[in-house]
Short mmCIF file of C-alpha atoms in Angstrom, two decimals:
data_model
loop_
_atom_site.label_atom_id
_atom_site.label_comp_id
_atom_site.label_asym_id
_atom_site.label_seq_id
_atom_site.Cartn_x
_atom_site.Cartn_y
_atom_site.Cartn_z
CA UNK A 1178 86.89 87.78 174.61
CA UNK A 1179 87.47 90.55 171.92
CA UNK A 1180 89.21 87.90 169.91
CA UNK A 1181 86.81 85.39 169.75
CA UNK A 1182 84.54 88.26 168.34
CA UNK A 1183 86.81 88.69 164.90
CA UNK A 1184 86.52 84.94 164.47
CA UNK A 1185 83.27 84.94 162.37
CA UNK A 1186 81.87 81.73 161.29
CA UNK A 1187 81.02 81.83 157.51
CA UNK A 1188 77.94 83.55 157.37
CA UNK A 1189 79.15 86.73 159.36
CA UNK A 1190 82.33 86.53 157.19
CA UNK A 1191 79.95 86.74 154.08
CA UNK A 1192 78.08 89.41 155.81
CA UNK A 1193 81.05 91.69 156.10
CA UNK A 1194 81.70 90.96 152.58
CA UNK A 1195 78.39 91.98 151.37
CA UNK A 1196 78.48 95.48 153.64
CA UNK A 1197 81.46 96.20 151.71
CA UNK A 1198 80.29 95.45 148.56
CA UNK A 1199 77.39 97.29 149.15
CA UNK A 1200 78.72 100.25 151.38
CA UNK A 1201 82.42 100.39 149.44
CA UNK A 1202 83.01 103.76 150.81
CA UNK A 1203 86.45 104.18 152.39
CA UNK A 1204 85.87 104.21 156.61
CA UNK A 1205 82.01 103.53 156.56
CA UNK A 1206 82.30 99.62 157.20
CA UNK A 1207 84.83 99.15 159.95
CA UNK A 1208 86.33 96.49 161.53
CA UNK A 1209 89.01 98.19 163.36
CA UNK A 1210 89.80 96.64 166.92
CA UNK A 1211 89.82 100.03 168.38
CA UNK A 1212 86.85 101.49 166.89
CA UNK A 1213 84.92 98.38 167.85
CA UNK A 1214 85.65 99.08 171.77
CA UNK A 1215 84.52 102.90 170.73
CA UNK A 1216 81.23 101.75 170.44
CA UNK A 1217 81.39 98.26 173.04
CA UNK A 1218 79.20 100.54 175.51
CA UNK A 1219 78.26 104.30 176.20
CA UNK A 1220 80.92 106.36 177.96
CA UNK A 1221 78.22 107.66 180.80
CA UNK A 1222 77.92 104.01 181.85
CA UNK A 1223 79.94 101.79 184.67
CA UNK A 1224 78.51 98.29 182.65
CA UNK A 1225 81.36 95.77 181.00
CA UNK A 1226 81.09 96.47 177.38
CA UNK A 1227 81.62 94.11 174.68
CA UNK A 1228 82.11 94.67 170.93
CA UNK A 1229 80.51 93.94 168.10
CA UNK A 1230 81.84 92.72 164.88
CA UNK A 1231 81.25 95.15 162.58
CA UNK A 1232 80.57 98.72 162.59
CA UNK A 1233 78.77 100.89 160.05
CA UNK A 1234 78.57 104.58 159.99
CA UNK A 1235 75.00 105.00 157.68
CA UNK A 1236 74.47 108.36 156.00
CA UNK A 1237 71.11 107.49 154.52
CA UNK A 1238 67.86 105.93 154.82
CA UNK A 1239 68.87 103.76 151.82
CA UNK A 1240 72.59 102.50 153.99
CA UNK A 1241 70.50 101.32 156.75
CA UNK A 1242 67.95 99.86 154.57
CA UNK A 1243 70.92 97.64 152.80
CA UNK A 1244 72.45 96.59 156.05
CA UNK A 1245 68.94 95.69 157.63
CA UNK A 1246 68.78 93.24 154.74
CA UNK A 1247 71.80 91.70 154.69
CA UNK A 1248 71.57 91.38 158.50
CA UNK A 1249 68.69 89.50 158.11
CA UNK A 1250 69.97 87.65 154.92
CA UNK A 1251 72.63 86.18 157.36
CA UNK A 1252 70.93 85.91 161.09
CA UNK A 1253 73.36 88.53 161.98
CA UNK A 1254 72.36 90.60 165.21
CA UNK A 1255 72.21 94.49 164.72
CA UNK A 1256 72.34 97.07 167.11
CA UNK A 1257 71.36 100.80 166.77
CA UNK A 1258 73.69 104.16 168.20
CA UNK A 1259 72.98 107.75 167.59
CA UNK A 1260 74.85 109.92 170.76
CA UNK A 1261 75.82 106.93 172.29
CA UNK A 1262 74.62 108.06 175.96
CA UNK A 1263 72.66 105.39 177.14
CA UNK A 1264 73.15 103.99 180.70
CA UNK A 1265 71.04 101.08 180.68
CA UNK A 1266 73.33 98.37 178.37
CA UNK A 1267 71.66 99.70 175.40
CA UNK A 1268 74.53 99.73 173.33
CA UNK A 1269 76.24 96.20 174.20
CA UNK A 1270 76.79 93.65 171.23
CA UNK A 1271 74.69 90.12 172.01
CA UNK A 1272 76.98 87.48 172.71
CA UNK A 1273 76.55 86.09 169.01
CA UNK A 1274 78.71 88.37 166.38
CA UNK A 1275 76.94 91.52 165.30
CA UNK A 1276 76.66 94.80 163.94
CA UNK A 1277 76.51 98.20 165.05
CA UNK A 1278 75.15 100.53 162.97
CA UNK A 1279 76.15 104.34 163.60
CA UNK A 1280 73.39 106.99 163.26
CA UNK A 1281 75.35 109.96 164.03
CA UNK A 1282 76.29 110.45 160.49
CA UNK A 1283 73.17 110.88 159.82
CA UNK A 1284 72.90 114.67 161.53
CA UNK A 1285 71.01 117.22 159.09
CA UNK A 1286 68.25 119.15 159.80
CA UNK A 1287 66.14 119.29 157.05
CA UNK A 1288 63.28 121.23 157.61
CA UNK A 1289 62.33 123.99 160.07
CA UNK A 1290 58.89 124.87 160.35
CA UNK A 1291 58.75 128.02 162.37
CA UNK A 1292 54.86 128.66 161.26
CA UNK A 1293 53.82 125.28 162.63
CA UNK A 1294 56.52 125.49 165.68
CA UNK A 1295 57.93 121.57 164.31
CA UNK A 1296 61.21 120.23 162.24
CA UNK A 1297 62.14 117.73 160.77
CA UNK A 1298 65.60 116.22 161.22
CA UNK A 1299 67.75 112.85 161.16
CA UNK A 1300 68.55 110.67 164.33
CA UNK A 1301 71.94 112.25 164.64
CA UNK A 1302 70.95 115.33 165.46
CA UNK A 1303 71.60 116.29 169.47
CA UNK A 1304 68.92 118.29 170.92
CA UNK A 1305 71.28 121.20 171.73
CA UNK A 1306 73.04 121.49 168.37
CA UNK A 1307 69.21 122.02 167.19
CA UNK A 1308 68.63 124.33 169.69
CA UNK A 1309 72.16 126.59 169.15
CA UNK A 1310 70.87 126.22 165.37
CA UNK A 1311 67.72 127.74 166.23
CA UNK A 1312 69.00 130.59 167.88
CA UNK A 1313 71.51 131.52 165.84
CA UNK A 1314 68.55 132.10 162.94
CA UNK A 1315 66.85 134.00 165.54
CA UNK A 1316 63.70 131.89 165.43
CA UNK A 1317 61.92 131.98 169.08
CA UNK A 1318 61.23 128.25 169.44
CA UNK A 1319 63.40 125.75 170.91
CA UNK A 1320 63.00 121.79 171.85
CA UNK A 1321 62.48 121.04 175.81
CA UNK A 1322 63.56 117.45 176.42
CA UNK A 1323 67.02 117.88 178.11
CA UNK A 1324 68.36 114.97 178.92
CA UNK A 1325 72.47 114.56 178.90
CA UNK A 1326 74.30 117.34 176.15
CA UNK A 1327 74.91 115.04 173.76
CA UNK A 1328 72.23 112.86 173.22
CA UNK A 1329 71.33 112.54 169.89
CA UNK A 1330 67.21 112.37 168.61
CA UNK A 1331 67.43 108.93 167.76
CA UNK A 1332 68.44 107.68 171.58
CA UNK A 1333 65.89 109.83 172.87
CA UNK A 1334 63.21 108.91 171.05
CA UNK A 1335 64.00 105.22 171.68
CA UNK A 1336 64.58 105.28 174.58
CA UNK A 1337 61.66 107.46 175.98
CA UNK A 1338 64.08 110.04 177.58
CA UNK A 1339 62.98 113.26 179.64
CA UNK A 1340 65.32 115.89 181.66
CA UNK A 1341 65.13 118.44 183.82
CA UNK A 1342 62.05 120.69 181.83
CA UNK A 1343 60.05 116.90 182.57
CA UNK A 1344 57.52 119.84 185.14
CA UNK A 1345 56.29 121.55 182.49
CA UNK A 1346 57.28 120.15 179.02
CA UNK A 1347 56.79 116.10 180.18
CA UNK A 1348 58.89 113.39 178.43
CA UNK A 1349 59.23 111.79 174.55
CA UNK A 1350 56.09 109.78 175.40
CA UNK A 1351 54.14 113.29 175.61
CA UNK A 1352 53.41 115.54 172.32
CA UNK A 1353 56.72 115.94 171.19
CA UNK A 1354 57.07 113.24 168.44
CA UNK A 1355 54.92 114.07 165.72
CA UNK A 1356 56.28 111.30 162.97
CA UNK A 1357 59.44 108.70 162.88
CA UNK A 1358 60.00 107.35 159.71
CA UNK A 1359 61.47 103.06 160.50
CA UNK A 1360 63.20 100.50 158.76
CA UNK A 1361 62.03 97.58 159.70
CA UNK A 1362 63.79 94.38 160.48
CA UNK A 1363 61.80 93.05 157.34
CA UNK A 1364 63.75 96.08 155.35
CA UNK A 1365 60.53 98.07 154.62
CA UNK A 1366 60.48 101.54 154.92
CA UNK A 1367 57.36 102.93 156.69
CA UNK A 1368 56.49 106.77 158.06
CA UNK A 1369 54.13 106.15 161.36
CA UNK A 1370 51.86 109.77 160.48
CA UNK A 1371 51.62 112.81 159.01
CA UNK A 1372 53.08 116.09 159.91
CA UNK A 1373 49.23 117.63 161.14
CA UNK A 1374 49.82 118.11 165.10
CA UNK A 1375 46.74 116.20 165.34
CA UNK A 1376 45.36 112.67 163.86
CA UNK A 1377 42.54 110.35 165.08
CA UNK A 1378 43.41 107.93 161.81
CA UNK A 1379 44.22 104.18 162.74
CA UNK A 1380 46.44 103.12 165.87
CA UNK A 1381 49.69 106.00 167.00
CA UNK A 1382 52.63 103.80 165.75
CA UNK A 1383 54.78 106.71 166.57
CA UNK A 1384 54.34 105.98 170.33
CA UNK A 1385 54.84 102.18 169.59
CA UNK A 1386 58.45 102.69 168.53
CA UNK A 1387 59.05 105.88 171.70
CA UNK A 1388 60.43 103.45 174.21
CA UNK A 1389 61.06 100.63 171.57
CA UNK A 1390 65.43 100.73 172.39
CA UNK A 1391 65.78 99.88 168.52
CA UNK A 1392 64.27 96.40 169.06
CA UNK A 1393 61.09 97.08 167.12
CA UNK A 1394 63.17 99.49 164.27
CA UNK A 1395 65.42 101.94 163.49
CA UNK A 1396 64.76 105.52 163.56
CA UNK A 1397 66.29 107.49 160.42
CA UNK A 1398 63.82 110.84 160.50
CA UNK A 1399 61.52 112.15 163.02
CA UNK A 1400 59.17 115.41 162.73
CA UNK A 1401 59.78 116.88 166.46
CA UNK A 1402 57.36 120.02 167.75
CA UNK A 1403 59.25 122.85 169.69
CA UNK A 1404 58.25 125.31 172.01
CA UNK A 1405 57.87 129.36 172.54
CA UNK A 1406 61.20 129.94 173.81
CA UNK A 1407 60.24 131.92 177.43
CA UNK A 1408 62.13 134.39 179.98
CA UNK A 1409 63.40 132.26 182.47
CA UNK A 1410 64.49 132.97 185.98
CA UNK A 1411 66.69 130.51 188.65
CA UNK A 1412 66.41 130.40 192.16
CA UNK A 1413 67.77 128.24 195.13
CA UNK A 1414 66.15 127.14 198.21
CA UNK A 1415 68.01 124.67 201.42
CA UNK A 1416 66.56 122.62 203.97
CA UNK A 1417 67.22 120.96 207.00
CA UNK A 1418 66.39 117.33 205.79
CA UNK A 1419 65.10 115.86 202.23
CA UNK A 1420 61.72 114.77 203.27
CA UNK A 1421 60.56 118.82 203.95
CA UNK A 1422 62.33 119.78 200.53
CA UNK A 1423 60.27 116.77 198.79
CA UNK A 1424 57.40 117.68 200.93
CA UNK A 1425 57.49 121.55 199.75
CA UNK A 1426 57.74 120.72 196.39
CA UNK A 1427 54.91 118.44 196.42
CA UNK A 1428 52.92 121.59 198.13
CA UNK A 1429 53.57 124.44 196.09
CA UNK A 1430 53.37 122.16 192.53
CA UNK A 1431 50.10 121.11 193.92
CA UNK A 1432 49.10 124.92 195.29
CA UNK A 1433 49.95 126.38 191.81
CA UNK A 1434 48.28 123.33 190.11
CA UNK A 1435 45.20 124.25 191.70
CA UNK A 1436 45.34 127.96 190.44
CA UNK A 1437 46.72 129.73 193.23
CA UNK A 1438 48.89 131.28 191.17
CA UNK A 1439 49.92 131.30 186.88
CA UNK A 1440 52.02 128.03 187.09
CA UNK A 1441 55.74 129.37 185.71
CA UNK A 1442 57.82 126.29 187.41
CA UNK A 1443 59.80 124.71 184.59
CA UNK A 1444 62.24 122.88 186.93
CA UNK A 1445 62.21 121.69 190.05
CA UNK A 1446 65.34 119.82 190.74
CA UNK A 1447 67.15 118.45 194.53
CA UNK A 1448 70.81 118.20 195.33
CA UNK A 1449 70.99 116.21 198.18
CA UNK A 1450 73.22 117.18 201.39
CA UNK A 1451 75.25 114.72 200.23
CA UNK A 1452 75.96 115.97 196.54
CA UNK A 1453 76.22 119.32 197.96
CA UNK A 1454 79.14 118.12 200.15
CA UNK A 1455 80.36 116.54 196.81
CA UNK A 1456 79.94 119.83 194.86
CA UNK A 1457 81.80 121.75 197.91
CA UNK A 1458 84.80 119.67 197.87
CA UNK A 1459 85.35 119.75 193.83
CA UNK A 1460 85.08 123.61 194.07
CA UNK A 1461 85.98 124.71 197.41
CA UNK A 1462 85.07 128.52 196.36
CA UNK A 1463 81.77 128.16 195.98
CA UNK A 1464 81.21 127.78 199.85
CA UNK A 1465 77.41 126.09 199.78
CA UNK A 1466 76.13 125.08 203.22
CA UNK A 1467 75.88 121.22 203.03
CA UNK A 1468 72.08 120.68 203.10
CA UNK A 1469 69.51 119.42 200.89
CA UNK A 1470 69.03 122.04 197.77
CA UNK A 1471 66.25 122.72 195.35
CA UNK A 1472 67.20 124.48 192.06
CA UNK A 1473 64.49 125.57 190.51
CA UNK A 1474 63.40 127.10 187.26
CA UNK A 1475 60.79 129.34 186.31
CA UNK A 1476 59.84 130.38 183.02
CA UNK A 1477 57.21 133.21 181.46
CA UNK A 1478 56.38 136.88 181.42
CA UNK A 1479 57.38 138.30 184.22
CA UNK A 1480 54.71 139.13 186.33
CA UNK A 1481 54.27 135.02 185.78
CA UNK A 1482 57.19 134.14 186.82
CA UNK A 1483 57.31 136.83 190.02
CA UNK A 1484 53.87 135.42 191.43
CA UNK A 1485 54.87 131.86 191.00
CA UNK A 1486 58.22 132.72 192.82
CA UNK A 1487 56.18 133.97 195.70
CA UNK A 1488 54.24 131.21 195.95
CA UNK A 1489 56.62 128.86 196.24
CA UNK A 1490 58.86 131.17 198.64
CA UNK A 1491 56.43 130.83 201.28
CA UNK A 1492 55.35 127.44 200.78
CA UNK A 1493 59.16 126.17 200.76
CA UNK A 1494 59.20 128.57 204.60
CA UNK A 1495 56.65 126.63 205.59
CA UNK A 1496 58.79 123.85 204.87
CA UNK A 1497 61.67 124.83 207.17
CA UNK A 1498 63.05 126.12 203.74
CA UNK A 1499 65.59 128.98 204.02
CA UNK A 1500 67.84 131.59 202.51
CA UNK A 1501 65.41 131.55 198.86
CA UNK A 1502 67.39 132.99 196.22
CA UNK A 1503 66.24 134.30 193.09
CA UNK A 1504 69.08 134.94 190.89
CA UNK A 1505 68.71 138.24 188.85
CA UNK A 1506 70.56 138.67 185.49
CA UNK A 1507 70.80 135.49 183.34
CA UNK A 1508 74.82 135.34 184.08
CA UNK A 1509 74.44 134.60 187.63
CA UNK A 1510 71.38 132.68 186.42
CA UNK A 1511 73.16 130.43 184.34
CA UNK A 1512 76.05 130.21 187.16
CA UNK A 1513 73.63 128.81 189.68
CA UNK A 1514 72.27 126.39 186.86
CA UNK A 1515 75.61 125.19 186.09
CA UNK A 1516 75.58 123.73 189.86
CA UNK A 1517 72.95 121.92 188.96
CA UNK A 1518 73.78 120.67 185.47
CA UNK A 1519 77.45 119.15 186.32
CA UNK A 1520 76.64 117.77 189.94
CA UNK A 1521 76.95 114.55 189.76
CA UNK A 1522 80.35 115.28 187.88
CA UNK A 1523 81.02 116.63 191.32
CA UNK A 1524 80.50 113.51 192.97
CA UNK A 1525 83.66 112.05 192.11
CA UNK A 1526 84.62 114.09 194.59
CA UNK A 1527 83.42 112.17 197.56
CA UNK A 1528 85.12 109.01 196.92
CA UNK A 1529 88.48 109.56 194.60
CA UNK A 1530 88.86 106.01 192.49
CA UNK A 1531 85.23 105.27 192.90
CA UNK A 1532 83.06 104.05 190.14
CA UNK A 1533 79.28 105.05 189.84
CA UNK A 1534 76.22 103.25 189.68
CA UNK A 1535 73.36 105.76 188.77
CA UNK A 1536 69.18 104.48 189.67
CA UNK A 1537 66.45 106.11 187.70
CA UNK A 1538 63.43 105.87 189.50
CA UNK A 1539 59.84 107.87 189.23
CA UNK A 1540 56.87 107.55 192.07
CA UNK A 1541 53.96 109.52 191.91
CA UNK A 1542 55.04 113.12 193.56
CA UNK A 1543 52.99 112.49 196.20
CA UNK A 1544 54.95 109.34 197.10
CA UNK A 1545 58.42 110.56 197.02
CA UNK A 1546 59.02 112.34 200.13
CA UNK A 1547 58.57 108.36 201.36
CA UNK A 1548 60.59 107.18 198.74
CA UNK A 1549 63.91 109.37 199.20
CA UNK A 1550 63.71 109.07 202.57
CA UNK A 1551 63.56 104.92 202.67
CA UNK A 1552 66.18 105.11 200.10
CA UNK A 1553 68.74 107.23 202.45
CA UNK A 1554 67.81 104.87 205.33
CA UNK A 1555 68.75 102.13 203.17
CA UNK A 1556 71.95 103.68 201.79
CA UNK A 1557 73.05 104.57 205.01
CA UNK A 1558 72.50 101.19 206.86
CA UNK A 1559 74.70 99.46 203.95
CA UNK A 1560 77.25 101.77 205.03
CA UNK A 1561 77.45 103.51 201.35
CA UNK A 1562 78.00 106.66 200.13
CA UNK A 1563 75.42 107.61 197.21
CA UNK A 1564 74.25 111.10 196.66
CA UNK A 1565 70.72 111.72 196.25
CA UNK A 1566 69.29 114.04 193.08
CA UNK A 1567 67.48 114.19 190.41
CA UNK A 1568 63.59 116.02 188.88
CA UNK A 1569 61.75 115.98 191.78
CA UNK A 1570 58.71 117.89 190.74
CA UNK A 1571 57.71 114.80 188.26
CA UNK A 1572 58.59 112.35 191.13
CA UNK A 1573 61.78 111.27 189.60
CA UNK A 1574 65.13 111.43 191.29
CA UNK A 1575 68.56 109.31 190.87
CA UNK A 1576 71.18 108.04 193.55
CA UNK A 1577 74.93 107.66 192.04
CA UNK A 1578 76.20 105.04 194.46
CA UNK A 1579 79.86 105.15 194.25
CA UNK A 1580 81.69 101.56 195.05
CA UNK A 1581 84.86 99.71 194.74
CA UNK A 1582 85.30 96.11 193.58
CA UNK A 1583 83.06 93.10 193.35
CA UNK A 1584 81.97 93.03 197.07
CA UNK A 1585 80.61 96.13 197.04
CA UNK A 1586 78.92 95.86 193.43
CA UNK A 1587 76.55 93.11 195.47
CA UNK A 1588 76.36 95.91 197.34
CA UNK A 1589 74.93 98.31 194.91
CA UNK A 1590 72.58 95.56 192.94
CA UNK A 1591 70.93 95.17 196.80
CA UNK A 1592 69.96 98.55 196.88
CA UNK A 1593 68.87 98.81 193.70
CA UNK A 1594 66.88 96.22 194.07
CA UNK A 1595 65.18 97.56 197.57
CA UNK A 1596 64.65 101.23 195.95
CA UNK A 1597 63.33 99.92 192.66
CA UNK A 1598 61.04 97.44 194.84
CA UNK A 1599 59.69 100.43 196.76
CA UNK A 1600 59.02 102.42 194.20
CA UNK A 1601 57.08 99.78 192.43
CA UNK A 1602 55.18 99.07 195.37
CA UNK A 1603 54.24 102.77 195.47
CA UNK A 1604 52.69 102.91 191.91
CA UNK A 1605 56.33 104.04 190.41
CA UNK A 1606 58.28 102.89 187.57
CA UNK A 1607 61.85 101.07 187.66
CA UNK A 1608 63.05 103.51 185.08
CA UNK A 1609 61.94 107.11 184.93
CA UNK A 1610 63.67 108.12 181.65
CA UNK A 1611 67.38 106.34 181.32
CA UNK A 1612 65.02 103.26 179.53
CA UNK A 1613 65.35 99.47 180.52
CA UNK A 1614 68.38 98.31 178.32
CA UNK A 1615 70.28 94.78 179.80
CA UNK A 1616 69.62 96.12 183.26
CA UNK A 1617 66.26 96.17 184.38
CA UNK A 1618 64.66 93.76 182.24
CA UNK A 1619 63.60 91.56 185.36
CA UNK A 1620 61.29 94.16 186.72
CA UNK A 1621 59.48 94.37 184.26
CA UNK A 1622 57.03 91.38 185.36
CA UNK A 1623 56.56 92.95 188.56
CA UNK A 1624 56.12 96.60 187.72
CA UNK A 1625 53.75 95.51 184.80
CA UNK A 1626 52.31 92.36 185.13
CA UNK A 1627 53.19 89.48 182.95
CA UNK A 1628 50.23 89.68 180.74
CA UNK A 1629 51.78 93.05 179.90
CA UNK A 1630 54.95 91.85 179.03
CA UNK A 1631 53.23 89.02 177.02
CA UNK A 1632 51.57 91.70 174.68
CA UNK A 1633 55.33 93.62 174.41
CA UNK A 1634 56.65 90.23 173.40
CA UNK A 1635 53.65 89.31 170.83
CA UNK A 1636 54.85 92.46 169.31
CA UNK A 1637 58.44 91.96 169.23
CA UNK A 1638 57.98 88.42 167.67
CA UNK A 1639 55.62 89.72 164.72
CA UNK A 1640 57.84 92.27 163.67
CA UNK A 1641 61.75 90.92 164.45
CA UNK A 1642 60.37 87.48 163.94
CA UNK A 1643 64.36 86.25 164.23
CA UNK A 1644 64.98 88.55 167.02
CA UNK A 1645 68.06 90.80 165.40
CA UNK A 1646 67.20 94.17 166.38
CA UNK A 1647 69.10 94.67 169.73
CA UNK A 1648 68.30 91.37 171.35
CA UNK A 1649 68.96 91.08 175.05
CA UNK A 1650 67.25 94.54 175.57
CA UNK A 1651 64.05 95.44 177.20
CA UNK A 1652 62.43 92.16 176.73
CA UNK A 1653 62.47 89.96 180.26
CA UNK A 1654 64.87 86.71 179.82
CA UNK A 1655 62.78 84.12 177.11
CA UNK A 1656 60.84 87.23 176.19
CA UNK A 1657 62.13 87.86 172.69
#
């Protein structure tokens, strides 16, 4: 297969040509068989990859500009990578020849606003590199959206991504994007808005390309707002069985929501039984009782933070919730966060040789006590192992399914399929933040009707009128 992709008919041959007549930089147009497979597919995903043709690292506005054109100048296919974490298919080549542009390059900062609490920066920029740059200058602000370390602006805009701060900070769809400037598949150069944190002039393009997965354009600046960086606390609560620890967080988040308390929760995140097992058996020291976990993460002043702590303390008791932990010090702090942040790294553990198959589904909070708990009846009557976690307090959680070999890959598409069915059925979303990509496309219809989808495609076909920014993504088969 990789073969027949370095046998271009004539007009991709020309193409390459022309990027290296126009790009004649030493190492920014590539064709190297290795560095191809670098960038068939992203590392955090279990899909078959397959290359593209060409690869060029931009370092400018202007480089993607001149290989926009060209790609449209020869019907050649171009697909967009920044961090290169997506786990959707967002990075696969079509099956025609194409080209893969690199954003990573493309990693300044170039302003920092501290008055106005915004910056503005270039897709290759990860969010923690900007915030490690932000506290070394000792500037109080930081950005919230957390997805996975190295996930560059550029992939998070696109693809809509959240984290674990999704409680109190919401997702790339919120406040967060103030401006992209896009290069169209036309070539044109266009800035979506101003840098005012407000604007009620003409429609919000910047939303229309948050979600887009480079279909629509690519993303070479954004203007980003950040927030007061806050005292934060950790604590750690178990439970006999994941419907009470769903059910307690969907009573205290509505209890403080109400004004029972100053509403501190930042994070509210479950490890299953399951991936507590998981997390025991990678690091037999740590010596966690196997039962379903909330992390959680609270962040203020801290009389804030000590009456929202209380709050949910008793709530989670009411819950059957026991030995509620409330780390002091930000080293043990960060210790008991660290649990949380690698756990599904720990899941490997459960199944040595497995591969995994991670879901990303959201329900309103309400709904996902229901929704966890049909899931682990499903998982368990299939006879699978797949631990259970994920941010709970927006209604979003993920199951790794681990598998081996084709049979039990039918496997895993069956419950994905039941879980994203259910969730869709209770007002929920087939993706919660990982984005759409090759893999979910066919729920689309259902979750949003097909007039919806009709719109999406109206749009797509206006602007990418030959359908060369990442085809095969997002749009439904016969969509695009």
């Amino acid at each position: 297969m990789f073969a027949m992709h370095l046998i271009f008919i004539p007009l991709q041959e020309h193409a390459l040509q022309e990027l290296r007549r126009v790009l004649p930089e030493p190492g920014v147009v590539s064709t190297d068989p290795d560095e191809l497979w670098g960038y068939a597919q992203s590392v955090y995903t279990q899909l078959p990859g397959r290359p593209h043709s060409i690869v060029v690292h931009a370092r400018s506005t202007d480089d993607v500009v001149k290989v926009v054109n060209i790609s449209r100048r020869f019907l050649v296919p171009i697909v967009p990578c920044s961090g290169g974490t997506s786990l959707e298919g967002n990075l696969s080549a079509p099956e025609s020849p194409s080209i893969c542009i690199d954003l990573s390059g493309m990693d300044c900062i170039l302003e920092i606003n501290e008055a106005d609490a915004d910056v503005v920066l270039q897709p290759g920029v990860t969010w923690t590199r900007l915030n490690e740059i932000l506290k070394e200058k000792n500037i109080p602000l930081f950005f919230p959206l957390d997805p996975a370390p190295s996930a560059a602006i550029g992939g998070m805009i696109a693809t809509g991504c959240s984290g674990t701060n999704a409680v109190r900070y919401g997702t790339a769809r919120a406040e967060w994007i103030l401006n992209v400037t896009v290069v169209l598949p036309s070539g044109e150069v266009i800035k979506t808005r101003q840098r005012a944190r407000k604007s009620s002039a003409g429609f919000d393009l910047t939303k229309l390309f948050i979600g887009s997965e480079g279909t629509l354009g690519i993303i070479t600046e954004a203007t980003i707002r950040l927030a007061p960086l806050l005292p934060t606390r950790v604590a750690v609560v178990q439970f006999p069985d994941v419907r009470q620890a769903t059910e307690a967080v969907c009573d205290f988040m509505t209890q403080i929501d109400r004004g029972v308390r100053v509403h501190a929760t930042e994070c509210a995140e479950l490890l299953d039984s399951v991936l507590m097992k998981g997390l025991n058996m990678a690091s037999p020291d740590e010596g966690w009782s196997e039962k379903d976990t909330l992390f959680l993460k609270f962040q203020g002043s801290p009389s804030a933070i000590h009456e929202t702590s209380e709050v949910v303390k008793t709530v989670c008791g009411k819950h059957g919730g026991t030995g509620y932990r409330l780390a002091h010090g930000e080293t043990e702090a960060e210790k008991l966060w660290d649990l949380r942040r690698h756990a599904f790294l720990h899941a490997a553990a459960l199944r040595p040789g497995a591969r995994g198959w991670a879901m990303d589904v959201c329900v309103p909070v309400s709904k996902l006590p229901d929704l966890i708990y049909a899931a682990k009846e499903d998982i368990t009557a299939l006879n699978m192992i797949a631990p259970i976690g994920g941010h709970i307090g927006d209604g979003n959680f993920h199951a790794l399914v681990l598998y081996q070999g084709a049979e039990e890959m039918n496997l895993v598409e069956e419950i994905t399929s039941r879980i994203v069915h259910k969730a869709i059925a209770l007002g929920g979303t087939c993706t919660g933040e990982h984005g759409v990509g090759t893999r979910k496309r066919h729920f689309l219809p259902i979750e949003l009707g097909q007039g919806t989808v009709n719109v999406m495609t109206s749009i797509k076909r206006t602007i990418d009128p030959h359908n060369l920014f990442n085809p095969g993504k997002l749009y439904p088969d016969g969509h695009a």
